[in-house]
PDB file of C-alpha atoms and ligand atoms in Angstrom:
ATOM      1  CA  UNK A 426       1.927  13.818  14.658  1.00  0.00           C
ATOM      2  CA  UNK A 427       4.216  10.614  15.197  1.00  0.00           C
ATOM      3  CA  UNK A 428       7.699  10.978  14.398  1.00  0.00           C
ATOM      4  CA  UNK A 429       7.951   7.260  13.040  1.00  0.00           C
ATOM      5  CA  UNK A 430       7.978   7.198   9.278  1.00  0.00           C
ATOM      6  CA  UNK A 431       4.907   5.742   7.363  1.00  0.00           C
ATOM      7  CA  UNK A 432       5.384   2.526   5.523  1.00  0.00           C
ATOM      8  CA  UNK A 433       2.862   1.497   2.847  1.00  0.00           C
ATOM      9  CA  UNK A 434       3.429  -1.963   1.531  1.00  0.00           C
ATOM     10  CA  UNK A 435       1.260  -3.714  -1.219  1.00  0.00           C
ATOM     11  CA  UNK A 436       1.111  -7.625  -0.612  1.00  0.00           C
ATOM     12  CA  UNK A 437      -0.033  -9.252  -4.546  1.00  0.00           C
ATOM     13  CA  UNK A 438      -0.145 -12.906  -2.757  1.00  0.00           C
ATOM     14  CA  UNK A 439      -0.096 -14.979  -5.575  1.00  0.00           C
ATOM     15  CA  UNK A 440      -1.150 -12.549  -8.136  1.00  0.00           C
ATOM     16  CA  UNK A 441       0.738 -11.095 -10.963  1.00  0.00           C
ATOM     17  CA  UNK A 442       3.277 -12.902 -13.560  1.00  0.00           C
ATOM     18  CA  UNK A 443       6.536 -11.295 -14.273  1.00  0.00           C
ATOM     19  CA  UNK A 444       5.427  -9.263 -16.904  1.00  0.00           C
ATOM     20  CA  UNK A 445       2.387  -8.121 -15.256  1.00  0.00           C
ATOM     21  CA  UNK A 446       4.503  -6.967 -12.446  1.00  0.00           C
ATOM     22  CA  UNK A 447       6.881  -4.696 -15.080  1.00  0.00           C
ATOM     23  CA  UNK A 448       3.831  -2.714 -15.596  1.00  0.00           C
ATOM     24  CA  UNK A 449       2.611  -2.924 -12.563  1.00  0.00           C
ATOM     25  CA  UNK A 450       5.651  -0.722 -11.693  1.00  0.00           C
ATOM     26  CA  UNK A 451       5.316   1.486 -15.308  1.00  0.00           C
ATOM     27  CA  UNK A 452       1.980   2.298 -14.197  1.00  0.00           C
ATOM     28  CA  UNK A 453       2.554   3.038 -10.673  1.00  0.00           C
ATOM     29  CA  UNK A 454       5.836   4.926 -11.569  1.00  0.00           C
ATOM     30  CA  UNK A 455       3.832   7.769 -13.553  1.00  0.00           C
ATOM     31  CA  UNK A 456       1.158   7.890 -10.707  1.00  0.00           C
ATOM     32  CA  UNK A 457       3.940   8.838  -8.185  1.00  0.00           C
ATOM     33  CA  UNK A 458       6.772   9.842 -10.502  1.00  0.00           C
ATOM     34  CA  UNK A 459       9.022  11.333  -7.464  1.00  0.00           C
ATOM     35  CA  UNK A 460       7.648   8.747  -5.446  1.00  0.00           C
ATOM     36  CA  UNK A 461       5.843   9.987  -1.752  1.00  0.00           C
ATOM     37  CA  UNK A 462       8.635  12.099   0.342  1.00  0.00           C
ATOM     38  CA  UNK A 463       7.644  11.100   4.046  1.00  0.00           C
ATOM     39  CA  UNK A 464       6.637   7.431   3.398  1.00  0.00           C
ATOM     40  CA  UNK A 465       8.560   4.026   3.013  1.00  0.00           C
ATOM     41  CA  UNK A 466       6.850   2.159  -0.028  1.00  0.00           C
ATOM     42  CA  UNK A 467       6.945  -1.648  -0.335  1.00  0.00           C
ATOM     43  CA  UNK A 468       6.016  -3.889  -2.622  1.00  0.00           C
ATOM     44  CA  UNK A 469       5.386  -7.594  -2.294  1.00  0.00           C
ATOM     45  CA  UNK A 470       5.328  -9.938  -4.942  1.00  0.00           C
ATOM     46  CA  UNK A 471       5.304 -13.856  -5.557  1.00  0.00           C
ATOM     47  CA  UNK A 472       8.526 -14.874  -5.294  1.00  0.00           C
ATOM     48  CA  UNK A 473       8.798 -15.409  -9.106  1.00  0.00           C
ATOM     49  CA  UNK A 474       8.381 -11.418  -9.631  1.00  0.00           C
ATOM     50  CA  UNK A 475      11.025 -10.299  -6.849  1.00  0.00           C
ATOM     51  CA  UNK A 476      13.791  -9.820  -9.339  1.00  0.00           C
ATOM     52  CA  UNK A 477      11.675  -8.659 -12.218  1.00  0.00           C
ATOM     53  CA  UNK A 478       9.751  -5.601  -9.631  1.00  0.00           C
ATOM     54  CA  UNK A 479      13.124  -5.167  -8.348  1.00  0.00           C
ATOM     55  CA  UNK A 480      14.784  -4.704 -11.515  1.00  0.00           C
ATOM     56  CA  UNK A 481      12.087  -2.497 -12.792  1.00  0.00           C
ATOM     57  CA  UNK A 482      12.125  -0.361 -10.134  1.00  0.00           C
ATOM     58  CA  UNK A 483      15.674   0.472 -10.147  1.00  0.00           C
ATOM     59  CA  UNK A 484      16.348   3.542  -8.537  1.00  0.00           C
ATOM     60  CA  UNK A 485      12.706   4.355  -7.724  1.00  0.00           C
ATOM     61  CA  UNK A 486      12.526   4.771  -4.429  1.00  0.00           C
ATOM     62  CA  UNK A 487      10.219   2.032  -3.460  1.00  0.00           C
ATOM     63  CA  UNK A 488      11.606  -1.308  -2.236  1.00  0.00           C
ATOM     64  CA  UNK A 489      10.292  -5.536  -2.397  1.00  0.00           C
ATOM     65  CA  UNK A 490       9.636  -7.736  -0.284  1.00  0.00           C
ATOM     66  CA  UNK A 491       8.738 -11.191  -0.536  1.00  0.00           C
ATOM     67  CA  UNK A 492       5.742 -12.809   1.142  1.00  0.00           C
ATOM     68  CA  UNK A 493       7.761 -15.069   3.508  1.00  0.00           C
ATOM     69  CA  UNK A 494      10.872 -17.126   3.281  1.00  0.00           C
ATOM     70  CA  UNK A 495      12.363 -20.332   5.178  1.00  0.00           C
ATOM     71  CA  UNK A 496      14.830 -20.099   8.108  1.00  0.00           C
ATOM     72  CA  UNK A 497      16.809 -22.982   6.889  1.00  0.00           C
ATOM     73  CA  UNK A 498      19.767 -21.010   4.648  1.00  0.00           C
ATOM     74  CA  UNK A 499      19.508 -24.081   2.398  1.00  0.00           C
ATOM     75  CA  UNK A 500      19.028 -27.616   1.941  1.00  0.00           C
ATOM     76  CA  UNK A 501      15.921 -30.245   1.614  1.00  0.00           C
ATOM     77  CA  UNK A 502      12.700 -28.067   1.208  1.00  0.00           C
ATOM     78  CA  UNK A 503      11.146 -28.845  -1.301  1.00  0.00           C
ATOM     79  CA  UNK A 504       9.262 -25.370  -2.622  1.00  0.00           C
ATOM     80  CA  UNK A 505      11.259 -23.079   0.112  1.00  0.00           C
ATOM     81  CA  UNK A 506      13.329 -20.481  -0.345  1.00  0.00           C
ATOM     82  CA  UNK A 507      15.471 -18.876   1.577  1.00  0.00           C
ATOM     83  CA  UNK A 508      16.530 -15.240   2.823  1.00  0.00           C
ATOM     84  CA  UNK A 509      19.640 -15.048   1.119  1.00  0.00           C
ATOM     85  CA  UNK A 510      18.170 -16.165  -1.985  1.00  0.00           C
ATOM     86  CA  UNK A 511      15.282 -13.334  -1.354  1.00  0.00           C
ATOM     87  CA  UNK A 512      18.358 -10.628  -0.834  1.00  0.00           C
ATOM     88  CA  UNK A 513      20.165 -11.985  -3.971  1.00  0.00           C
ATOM     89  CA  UNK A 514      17.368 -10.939  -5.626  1.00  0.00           C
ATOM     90  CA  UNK A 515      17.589  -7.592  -5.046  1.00  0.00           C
ATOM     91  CA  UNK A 516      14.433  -7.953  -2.631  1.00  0.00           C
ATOM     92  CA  UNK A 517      14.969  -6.058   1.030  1.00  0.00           C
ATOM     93  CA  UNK A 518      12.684  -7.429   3.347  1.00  0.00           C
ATOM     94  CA  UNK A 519       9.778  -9.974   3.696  1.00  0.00           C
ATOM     95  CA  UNK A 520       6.731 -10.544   4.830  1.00  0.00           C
ATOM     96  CA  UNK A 521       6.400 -13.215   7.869  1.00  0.00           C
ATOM     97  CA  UNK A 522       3.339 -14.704   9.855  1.00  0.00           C
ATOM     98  CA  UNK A 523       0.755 -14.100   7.431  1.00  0.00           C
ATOM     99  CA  UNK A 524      -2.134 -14.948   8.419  1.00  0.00           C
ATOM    100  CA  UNK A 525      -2.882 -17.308   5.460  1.00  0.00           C
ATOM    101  CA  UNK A 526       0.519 -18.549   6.009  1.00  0.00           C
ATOM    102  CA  UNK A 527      -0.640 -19.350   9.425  1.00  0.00           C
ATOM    103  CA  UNK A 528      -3.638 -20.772   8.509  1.00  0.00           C
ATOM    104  CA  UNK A 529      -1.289 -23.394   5.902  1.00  0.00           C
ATOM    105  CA  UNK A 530       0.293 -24.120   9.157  1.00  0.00           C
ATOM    106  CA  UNK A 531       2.891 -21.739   9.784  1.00  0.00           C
ATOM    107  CA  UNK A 532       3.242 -22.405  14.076  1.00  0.00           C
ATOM    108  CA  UNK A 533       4.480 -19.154  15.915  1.00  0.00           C
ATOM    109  CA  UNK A 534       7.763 -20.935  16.545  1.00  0.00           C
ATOM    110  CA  UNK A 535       8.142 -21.342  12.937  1.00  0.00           C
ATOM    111  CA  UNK A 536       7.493 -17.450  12.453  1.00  0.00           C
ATOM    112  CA  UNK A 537       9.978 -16.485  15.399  1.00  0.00           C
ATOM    113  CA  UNK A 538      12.705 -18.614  13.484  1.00  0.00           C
ATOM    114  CA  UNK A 539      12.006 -16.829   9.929  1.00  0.00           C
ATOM    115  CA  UNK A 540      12.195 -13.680  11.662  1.00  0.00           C
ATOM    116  CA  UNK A 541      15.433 -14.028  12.948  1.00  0.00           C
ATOM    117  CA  UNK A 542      17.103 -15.901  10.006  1.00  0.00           C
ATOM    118  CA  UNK A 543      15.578 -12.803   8.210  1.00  0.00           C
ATOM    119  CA  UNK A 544      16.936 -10.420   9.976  1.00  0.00           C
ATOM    120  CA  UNK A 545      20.582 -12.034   9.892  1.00  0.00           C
ATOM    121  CA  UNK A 546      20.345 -12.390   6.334  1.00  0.00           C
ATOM    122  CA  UNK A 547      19.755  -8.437   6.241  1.00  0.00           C
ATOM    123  CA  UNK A 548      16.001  -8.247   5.562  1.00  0.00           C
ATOM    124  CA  UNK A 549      13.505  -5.453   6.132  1.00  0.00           C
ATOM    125  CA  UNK A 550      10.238  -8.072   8.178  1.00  0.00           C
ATOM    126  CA  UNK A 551       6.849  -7.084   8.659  1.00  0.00           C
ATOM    127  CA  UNK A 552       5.771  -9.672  11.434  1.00  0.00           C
ATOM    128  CA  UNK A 553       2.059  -9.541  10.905  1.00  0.00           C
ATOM    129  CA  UNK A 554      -0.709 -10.445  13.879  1.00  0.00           C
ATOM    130  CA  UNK A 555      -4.468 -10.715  13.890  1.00  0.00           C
ATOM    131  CA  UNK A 556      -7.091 -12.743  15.262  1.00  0.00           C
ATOM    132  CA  UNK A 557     -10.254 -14.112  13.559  1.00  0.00           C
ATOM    133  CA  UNK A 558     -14.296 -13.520  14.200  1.00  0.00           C
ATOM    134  CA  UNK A 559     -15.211 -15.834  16.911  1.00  0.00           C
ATOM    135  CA  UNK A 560     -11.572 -14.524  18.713  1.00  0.00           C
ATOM    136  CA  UNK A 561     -12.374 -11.001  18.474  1.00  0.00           C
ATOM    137  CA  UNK A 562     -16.182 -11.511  19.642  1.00  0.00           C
ATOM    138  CA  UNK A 563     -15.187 -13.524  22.503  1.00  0.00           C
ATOM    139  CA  UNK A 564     -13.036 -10.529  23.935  1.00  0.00           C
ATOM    140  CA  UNK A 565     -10.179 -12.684  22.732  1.00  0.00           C
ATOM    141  CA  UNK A 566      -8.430  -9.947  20.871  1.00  0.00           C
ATOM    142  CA  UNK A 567      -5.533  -8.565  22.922  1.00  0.00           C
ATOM    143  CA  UNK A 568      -4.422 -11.910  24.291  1.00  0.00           C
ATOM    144  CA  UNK A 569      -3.799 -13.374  20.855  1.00  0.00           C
ATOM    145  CA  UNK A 570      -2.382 -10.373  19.143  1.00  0.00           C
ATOM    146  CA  UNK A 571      -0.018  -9.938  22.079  1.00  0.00           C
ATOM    147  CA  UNK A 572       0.739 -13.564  22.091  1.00  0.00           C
ATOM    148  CA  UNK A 573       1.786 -13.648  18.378  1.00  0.00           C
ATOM    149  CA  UNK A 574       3.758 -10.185  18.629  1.00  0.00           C
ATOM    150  CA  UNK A 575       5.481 -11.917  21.576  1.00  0.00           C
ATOM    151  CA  UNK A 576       6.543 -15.081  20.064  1.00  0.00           C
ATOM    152  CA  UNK A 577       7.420 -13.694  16.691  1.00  0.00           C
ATOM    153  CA  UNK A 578       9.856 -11.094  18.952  1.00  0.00           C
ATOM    154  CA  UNK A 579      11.620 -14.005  20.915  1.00  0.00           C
ATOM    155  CA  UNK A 580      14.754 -13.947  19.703  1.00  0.00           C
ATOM    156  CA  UNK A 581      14.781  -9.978  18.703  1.00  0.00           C
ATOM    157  CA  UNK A 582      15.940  -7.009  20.913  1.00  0.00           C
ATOM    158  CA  UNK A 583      16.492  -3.817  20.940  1.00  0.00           C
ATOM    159  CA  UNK A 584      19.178  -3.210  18.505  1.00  0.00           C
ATOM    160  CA  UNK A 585      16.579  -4.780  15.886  1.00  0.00           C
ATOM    161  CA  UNK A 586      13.757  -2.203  16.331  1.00  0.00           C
ATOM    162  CA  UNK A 587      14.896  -0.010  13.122  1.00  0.00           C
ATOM    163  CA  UNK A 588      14.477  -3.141  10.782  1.00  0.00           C
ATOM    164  CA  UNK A 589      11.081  -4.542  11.198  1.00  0.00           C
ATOM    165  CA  UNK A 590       7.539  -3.394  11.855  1.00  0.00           C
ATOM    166  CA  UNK A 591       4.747  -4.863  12.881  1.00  0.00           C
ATOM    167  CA  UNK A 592       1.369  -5.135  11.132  1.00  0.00           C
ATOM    168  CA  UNK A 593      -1.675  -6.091  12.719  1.00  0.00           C
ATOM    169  CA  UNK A 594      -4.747  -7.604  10.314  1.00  0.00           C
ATOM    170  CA  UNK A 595      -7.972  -8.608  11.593  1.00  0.00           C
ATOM    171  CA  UNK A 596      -8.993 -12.057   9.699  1.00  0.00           C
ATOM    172  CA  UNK A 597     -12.156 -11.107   9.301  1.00  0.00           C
ATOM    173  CA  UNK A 598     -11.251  -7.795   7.472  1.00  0.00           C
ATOM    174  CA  UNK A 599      -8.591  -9.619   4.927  1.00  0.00           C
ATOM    175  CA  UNK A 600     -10.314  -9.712   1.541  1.00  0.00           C
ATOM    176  CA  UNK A 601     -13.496  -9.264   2.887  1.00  0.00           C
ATOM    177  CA  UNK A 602     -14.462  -5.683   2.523  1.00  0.00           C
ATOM    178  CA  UNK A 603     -15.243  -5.549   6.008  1.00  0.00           C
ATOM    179  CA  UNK A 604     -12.314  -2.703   7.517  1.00  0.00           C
ATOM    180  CA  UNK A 605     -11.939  -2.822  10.895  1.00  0.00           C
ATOM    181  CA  UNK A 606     -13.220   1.111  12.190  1.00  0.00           C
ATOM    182  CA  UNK A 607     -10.521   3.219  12.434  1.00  0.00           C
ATOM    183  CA  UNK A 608     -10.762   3.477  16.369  1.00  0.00           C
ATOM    184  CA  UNK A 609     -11.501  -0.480  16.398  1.00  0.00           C
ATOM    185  CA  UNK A 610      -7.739  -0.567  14.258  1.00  0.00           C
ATOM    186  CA  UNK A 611      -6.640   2.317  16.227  1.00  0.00           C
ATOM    187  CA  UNK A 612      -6.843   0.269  19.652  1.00  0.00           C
ATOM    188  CA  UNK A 613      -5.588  -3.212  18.892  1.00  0.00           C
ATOM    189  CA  UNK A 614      -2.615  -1.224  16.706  1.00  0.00           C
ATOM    190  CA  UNK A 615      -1.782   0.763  20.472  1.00  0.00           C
ATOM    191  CA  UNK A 616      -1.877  -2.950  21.823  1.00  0.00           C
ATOM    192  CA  UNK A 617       0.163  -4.410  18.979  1.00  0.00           C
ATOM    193  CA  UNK A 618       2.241  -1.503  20.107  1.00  0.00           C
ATOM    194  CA  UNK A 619       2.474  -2.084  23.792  1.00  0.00           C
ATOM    195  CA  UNK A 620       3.092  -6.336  23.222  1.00  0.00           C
ATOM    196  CA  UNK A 621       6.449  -5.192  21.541  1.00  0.00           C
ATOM    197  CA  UNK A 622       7.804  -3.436  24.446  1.00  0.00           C
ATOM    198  CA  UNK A 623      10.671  -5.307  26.210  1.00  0.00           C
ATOM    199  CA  UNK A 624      11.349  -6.707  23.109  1.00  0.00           C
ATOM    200  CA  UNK A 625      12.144  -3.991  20.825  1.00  0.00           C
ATOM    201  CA  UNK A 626      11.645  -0.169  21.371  1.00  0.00           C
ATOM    202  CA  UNK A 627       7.709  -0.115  21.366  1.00  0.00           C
ATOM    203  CA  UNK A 628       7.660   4.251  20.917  1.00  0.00           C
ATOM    204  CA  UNK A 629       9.463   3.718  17.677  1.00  0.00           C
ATOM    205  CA  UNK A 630       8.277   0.400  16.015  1.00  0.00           C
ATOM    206  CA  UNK A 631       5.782   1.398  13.105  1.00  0.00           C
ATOM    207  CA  UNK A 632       2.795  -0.637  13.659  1.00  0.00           C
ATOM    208  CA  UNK A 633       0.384  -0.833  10.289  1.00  0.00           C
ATOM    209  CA  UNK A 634      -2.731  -1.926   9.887  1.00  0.00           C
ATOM    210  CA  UNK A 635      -3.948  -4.377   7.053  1.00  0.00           C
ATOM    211  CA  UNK A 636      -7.659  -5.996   6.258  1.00  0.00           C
ATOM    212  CA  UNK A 637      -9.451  -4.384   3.005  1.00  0.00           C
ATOM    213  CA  UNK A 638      -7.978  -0.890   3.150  1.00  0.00           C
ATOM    214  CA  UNK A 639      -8.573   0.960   0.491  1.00  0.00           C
ATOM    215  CA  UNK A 640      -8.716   4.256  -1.623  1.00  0.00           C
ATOM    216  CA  UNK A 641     -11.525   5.726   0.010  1.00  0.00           C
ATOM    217  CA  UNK A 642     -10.574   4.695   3.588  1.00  0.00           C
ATOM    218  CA  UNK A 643      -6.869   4.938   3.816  1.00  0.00           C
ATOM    219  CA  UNK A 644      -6.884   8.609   4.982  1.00  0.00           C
ATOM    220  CA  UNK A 645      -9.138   7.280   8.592  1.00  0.00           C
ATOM    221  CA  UNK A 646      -6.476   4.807   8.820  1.00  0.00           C
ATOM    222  CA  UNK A 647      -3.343   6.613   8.282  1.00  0.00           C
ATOM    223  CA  UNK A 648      -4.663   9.457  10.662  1.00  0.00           C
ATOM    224  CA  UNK A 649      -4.757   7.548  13.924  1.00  0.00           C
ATOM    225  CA  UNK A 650      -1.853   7.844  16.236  1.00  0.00           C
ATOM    226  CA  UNK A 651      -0.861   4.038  16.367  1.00  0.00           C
ATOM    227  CA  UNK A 652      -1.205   3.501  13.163  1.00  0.00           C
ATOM    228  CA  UNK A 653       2.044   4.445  10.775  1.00  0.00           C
ATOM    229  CA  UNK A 654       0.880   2.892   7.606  1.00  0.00           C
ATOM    230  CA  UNK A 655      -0.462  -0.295   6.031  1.00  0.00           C
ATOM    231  CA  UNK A 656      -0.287  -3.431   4.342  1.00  0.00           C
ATOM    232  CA  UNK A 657      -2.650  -3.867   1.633  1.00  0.00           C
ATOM    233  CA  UNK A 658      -3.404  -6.768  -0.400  1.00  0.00           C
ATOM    234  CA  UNK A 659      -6.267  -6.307  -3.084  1.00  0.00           C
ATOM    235  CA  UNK A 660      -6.407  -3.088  -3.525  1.00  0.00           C
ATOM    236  CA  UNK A 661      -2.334  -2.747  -4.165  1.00  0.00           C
ATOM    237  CA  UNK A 662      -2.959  -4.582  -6.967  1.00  0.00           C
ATOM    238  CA  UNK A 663      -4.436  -1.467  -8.987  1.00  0.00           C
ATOM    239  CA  UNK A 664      -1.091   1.128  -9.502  1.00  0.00           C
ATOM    240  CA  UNK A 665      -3.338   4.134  -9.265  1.00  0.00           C
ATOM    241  CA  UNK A 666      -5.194   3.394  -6.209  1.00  0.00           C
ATOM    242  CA  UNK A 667      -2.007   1.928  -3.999  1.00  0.00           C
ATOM    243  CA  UNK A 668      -0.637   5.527  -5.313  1.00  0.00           C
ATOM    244  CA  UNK A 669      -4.216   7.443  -3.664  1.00  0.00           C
ATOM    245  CA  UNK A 670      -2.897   4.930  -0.509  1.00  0.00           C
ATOM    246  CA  UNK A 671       0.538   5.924  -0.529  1.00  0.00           C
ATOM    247  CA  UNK A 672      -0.697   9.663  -0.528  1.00  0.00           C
ATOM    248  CA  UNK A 673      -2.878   9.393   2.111  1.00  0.00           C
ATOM    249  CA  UNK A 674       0.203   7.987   4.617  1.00  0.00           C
ATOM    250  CA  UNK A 675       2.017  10.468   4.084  1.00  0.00           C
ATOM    251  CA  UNK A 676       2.494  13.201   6.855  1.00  0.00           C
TER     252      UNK A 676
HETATM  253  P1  13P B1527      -6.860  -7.155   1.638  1.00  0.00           P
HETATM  254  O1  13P B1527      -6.333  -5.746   1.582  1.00  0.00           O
HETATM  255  O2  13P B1527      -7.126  -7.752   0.307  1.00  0.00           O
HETATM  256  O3  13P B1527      -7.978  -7.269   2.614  1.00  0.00           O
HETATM  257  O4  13P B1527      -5.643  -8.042   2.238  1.00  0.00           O
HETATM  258  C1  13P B1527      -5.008  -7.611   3.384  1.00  0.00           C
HETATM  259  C2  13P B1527      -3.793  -8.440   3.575  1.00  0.00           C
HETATM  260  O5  13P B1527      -3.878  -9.621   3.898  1.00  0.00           O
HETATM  261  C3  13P B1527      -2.492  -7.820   3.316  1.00  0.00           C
HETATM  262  O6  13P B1527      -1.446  -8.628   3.764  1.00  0.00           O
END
């Protein structure tokens, strides 16, 4: 068994209001009262509930994240927000290179900046990666997964490998119901994996996997050797299930 802690992070995208995320965090509270000795637990709301989940949560021993943030620290942006203002929160990391924040036209360079103005600010990042249908049928896969690890780690070394992970998510499995196999999100993780080295240290670097995982397949997942947890959207939404998720990372 790898010796890299777990991390299981629920990304709402634009789903819950403030008070839905207060009992979100009730709810999920009495599933996993203690919450899950062996795995990191994340959640990610818009970034109108950060303060609310983090306030809720208190002591828990779960953290947020936001979805993204800017890598200006301030000024003319009309609908950014920045990493400081994420930390003030009470947030401790972020999401960055989101596939659907891609797809609105977030460039790699763009993601490489937010990185490291995140990780100056302080922030926890999950640099996500993951290639579509038509990339992943043309024998595309490694190139572009290894190209987006690589550009999101430009300006990272070594020293960094302790505060971020990496998350690779097929397009075609996010929101679909369609989960990559586990030895299908076994290999491109070990890949994900193997991109990172020379940036960061590669061995210790938790790699998850994200695209429709679920309740009932989580266990798979969690169990292969590259993979040390996941980012879930959908199904994080339900307290109970992200709970059975959280369970099943755990070592
Ligand atoms: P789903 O779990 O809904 O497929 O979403 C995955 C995802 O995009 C998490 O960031």
């Amino acid at each position: 068994m790898s010796e890299r802690t777990p991390i299981v992070a629920g990304n709402w995208k634009m789903n819950t209001t403030q008070a839905e995320g207060r009992a979100w965090v009730e709810a999920f509270v009495k599933e996993l009262p203690e919450g899950q000795p062996g795995v990191e637990i994340a959640v990610c709301p818009p970034f109108t509930g950060l303060a609310t989940v983090a306030e809720a949560l208190g002591d828990y021993p779960a953290v947020v994240m936001s979805q993204t943030i800017h890598d200006e620290p301030k000024g003319a942006h009309t609908g950014e927000v920045s990493a400081a203002m994420v930390r003030a929160t009470g947030a401790r990391g972020t999401i960055l290179g989101h596939s659907e924040r891609r797809a609105a036209g977030e460039t790699d360079e763009m993601v490489a900046n937010r990185v490291r103005a995140a990780l100056d600010a302080g922030l926890f990042v999950i640099l996500c990666c993951g290639e579509s249908l038509e990339q992943r049928e043309a024998g595309e896969t490694e190139a572009w997964v290894s190209k987006q690890v690589r550009a999101g780690l430009r300006a990272i070394s070594h020293e960094w490998t302790d505060r971020l992970a990496l998350a690779y998510e097929p397009i075609w499995a996010i929101g679909t119901g369609k989960t990559a196999t586990p030895e299908m999100a076994q290999e491109t993780c070990a890949q994900v994996r193997a991109a990172a080295a020379g940036f960061i240290d590669a061995s210790r670097v938790r790699v998850l996997y994200g695209g429709s995982v679920n309740a009932e397949n989580a266990a798979d997942l969690m169990a292969q050797p590259d993979i040390d947890g996941g980012l879930v959207g959908g199904a994080s939404l339900d307290p109970a299930g992200f709970a059975t998720i959280v369970r099943a990372a755990a070592p």
